[in-house]
Each structure stands twice: as structure tokens, then as C-alpha cells.
Short mmCIF file of C-alpha atoms and ligand atoms in Angstrom, two decimals:
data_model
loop_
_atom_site.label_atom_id
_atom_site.label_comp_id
_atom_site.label_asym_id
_atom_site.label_seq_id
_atom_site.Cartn_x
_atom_site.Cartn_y
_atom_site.Cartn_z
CA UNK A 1 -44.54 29.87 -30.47
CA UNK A 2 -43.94 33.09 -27.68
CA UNK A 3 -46.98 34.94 -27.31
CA UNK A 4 -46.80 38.01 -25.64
CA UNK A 5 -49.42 39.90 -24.04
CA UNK A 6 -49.70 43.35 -22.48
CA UNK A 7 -51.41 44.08 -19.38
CA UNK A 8 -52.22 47.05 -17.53
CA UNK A 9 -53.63 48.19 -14.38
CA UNK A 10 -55.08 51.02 -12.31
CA UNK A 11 -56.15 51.97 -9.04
CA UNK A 12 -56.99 53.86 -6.55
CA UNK A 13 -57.67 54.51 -3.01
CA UNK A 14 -58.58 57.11 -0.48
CA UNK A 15 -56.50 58.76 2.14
CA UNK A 16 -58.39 58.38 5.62
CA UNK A 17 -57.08 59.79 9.12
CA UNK A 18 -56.05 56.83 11.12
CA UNK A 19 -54.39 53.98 8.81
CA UNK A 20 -51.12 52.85 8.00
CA UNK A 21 -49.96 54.30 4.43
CA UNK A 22 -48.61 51.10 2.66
CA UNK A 23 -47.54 51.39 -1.22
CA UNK A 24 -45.33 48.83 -2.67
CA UNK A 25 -44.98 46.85 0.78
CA UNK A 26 -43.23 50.00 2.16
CA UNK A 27 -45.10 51.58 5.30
CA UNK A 28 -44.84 55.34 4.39
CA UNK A 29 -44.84 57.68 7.79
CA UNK A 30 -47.50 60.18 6.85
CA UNK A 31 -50.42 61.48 8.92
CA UNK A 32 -53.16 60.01 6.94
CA UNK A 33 -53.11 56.17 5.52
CA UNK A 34 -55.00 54.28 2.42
CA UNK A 35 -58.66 53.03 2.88
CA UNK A 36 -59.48 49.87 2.15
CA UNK A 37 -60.39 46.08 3.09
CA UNK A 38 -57.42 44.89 2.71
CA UNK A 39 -53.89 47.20 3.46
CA UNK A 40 -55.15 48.97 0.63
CA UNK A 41 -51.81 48.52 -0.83
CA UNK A 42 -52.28 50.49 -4.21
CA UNK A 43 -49.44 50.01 -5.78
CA UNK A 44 -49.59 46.05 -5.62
CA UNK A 45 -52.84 46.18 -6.26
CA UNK A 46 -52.33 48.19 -9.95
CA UNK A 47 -49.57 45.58 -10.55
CA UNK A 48 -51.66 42.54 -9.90
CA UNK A 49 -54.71 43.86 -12.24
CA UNK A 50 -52.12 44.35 -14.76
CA UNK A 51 -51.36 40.60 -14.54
CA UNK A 52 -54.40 39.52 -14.76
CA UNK A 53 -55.43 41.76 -17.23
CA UNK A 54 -52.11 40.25 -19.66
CA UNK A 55 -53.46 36.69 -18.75
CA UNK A 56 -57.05 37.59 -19.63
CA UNK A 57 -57.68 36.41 -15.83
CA UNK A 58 -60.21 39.41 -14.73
CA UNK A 59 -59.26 41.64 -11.93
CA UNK A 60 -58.26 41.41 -7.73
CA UNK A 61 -62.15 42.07 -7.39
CA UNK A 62 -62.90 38.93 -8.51
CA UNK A 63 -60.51 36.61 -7.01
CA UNK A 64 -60.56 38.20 -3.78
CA UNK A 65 -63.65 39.96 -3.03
CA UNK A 66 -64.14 42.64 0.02
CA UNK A 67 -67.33 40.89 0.82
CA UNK A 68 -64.83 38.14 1.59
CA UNK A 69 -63.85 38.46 5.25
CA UNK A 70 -60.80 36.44 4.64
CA UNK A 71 -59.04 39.52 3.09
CA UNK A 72 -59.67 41.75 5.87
CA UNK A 73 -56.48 43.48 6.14
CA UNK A 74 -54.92 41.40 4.12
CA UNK A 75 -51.22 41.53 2.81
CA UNK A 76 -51.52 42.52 -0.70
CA UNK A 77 -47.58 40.94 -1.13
CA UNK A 78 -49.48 37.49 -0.45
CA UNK A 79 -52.59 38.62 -2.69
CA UNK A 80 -49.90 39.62 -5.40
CA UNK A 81 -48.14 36.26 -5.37
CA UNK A 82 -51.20 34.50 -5.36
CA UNK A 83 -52.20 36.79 -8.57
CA UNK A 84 -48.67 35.52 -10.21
CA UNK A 85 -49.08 31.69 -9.52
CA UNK A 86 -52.32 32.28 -11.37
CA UNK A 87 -51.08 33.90 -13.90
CA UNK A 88 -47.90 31.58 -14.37
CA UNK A 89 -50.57 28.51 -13.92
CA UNK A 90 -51.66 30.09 -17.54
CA UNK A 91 -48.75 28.96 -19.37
CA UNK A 92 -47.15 32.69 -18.86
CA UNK A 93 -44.09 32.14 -17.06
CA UNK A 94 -41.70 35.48 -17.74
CA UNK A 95 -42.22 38.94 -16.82
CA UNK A 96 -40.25 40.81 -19.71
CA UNK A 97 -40.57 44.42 -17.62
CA UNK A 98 -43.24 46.16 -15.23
CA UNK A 99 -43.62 49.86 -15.89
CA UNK A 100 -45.55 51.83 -12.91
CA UNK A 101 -46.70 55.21 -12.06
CA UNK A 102 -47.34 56.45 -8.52
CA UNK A 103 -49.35 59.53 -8.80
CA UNK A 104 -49.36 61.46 -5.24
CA UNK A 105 -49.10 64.85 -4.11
CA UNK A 106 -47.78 64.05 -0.83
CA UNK A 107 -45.56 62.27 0.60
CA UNK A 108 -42.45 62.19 -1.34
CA UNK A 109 -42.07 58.45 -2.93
CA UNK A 110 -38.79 59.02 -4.55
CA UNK A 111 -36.79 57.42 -1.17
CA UNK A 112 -39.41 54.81 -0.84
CA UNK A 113 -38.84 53.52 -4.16
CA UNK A 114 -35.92 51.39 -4.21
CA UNK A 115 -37.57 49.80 -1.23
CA UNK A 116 -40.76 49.11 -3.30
CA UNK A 117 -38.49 47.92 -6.49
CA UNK A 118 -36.98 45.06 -4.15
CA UNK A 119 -40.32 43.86 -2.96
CA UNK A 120 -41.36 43.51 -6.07
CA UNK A 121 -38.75 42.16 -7.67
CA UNK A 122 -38.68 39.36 -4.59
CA UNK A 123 -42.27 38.36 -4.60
CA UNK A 124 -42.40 38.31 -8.55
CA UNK A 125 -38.94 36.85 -8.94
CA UNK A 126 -37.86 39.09 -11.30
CA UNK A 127 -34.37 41.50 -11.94
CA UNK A 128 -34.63 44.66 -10.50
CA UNK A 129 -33.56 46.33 -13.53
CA UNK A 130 -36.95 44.74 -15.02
CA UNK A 131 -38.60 47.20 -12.76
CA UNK A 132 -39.82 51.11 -14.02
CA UNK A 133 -41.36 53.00 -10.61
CA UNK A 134 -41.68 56.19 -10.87
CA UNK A 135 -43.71 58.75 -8.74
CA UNK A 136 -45.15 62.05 -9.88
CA UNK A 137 -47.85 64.80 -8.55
CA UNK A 138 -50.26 66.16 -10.17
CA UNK A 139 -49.58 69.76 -9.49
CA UNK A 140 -52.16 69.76 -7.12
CA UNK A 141 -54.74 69.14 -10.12
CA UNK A 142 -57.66 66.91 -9.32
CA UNK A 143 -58.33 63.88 -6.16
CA UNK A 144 -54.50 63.79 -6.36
CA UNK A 145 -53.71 66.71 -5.89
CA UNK A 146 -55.94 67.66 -3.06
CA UNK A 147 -54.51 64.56 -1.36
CA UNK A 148 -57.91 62.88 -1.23
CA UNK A 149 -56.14 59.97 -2.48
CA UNK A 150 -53.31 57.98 -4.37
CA UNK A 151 -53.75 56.79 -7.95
CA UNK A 152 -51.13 53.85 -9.38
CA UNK A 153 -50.72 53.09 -13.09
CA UNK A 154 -48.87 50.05 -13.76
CA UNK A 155 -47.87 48.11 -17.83
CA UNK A 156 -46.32 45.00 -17.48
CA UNK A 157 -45.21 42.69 -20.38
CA UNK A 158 -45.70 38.57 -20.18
CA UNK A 159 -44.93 35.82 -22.19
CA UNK A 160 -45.82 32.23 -22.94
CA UNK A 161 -43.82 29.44 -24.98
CA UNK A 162 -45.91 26.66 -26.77
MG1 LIG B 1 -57.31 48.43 -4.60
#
């Protein structure tokens, strides 16, 4: 028997004077970088909830807390292959296709995104081609579009055989 499950995820984070803008393992040069404990790596972040969330495993909150001092600054590539060796641990060994939305008024992602595709691809061993990343604005609508933050929306597809 295959069971599949659907997972999504969201997140987001806020855009702070002074930090390194990280999405999708990429560093981004921009003037203003992502809060957060870790790198604040949003787009891995979105990815690895929508794991998780396909496993039934919870969120990143709860497997790495930010009380934790251990994830200080951490690299969310290692978080996010430490999410899939869960997740794989489960029984759910194939990813059939990710699906993700960057939502940011500024910077441009589109020449950042083949970059992004190959770090994911590498760190969840899957094809490229299994790989939708996309980036939109918001037409200056909303936290987006005042550039008060980035939001990422991220589908993925899993499967287990019995
Ligand atoms: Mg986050």
C-alpha cells in the first residue's frame, strides 16, 4: 500500500536593518536582512513545516525551539535535513514534487531562484524538475508590500510503501 500525504507550510519573517538576507540558502545583497534566531531562512523554513506537516510530525517550533541556544544562527540547510531524516525515519521516503511561493516586494528573486532550486534539490535529494519556486509581490498590498517582511508558501507531496 502507497499512502500519500500532503503537506504544507508557511512563514514568515521580518526585514531588520543589519542582517544577512538568506532565502533558499542564497545570501540575497539587499540593505535590510530577515530577523530571526536562527538565519531566519524563510524559505527553508516553509519547506520544512510542510514536511512535517505531510508526516503529521508538528512544526520547526517544536523540534528546534528559539529558547534553544543551540540554534542561534543556525543553518536552516542543516535544520531542513534534519526535518527530512525525520520525516523519512516515518516510513515516507519520496518527495513526489515541492511547490513554493516567495511573496516579496523587494528584491527581485527571479535570478536567485535557480540557485535556491539546486540547494534544495541537494539537501532533499530530489530532481530539480521536482521543484516549483516561484516569487511574486504583492503590489505593494499589505506587510509584503511595505517590505516589513517576506512571506513563503510552500505544498509538497510524500509518500510511503507498506
Ligand atoms: Mg521561521
Amino acid at each position: 500500500m502507497t499512502q500519500l500525504r500532503v503537506g504544507q507550510g508557511y512563514d514568515v519573517h521580518q526585514l531588520v536593518e543589519g542582517r544577512k538576507l538568506i532565502i533558499g540558502g542564497v545570501a540575497i545583497p539587499f540593505e535590510r536582512g530577515l530577523l530571526g534566531h536562527s538565519d531566519a531562512d524563510v524559505l527553508y523554513h516553509a519547506v520544512a513545516d510542510a514536511l512535517l506537516g505531510a508526516a503529521g510530525l508538528g512544526d520547526i517550533g517544536q523540534h528546534f525551539p528559539p529558547s534553544d541556544d543551540r540554534y542561534k544562527d543556525a543553518d536552516s540547510g542543516e535544520l531542513l535535513a534534519v526535518v527530512w531524516g525525520l520525516v523519512s525515519a516515518e516510513g515516507y521516503r519520496t518527495i513526489h514534487n515541492i511547490d513554493i511561493v516567495i511573496m516579496a516586494e523587494r528584491p527581485k528573486m527571479a535570478p536567485h531562484i535557480p540557485a535556491m532550486k539546486k540547494n534544495l534539490a541537494r539537501i532533499l535529494n530530489v530532481a530539480e524538475k521536482q521543484i516549483g519556486l516561484k516569487a511574486t509581490t504583492t503590489e505593494t498590498l499589505g506587510f509584503v508590500g511595505r517590505e516589513e517582511g517576506i512571506a513563503v508558501s510552500a505544498v509538497c507531496l510524500i509518500s510511503s510503501h507498506e
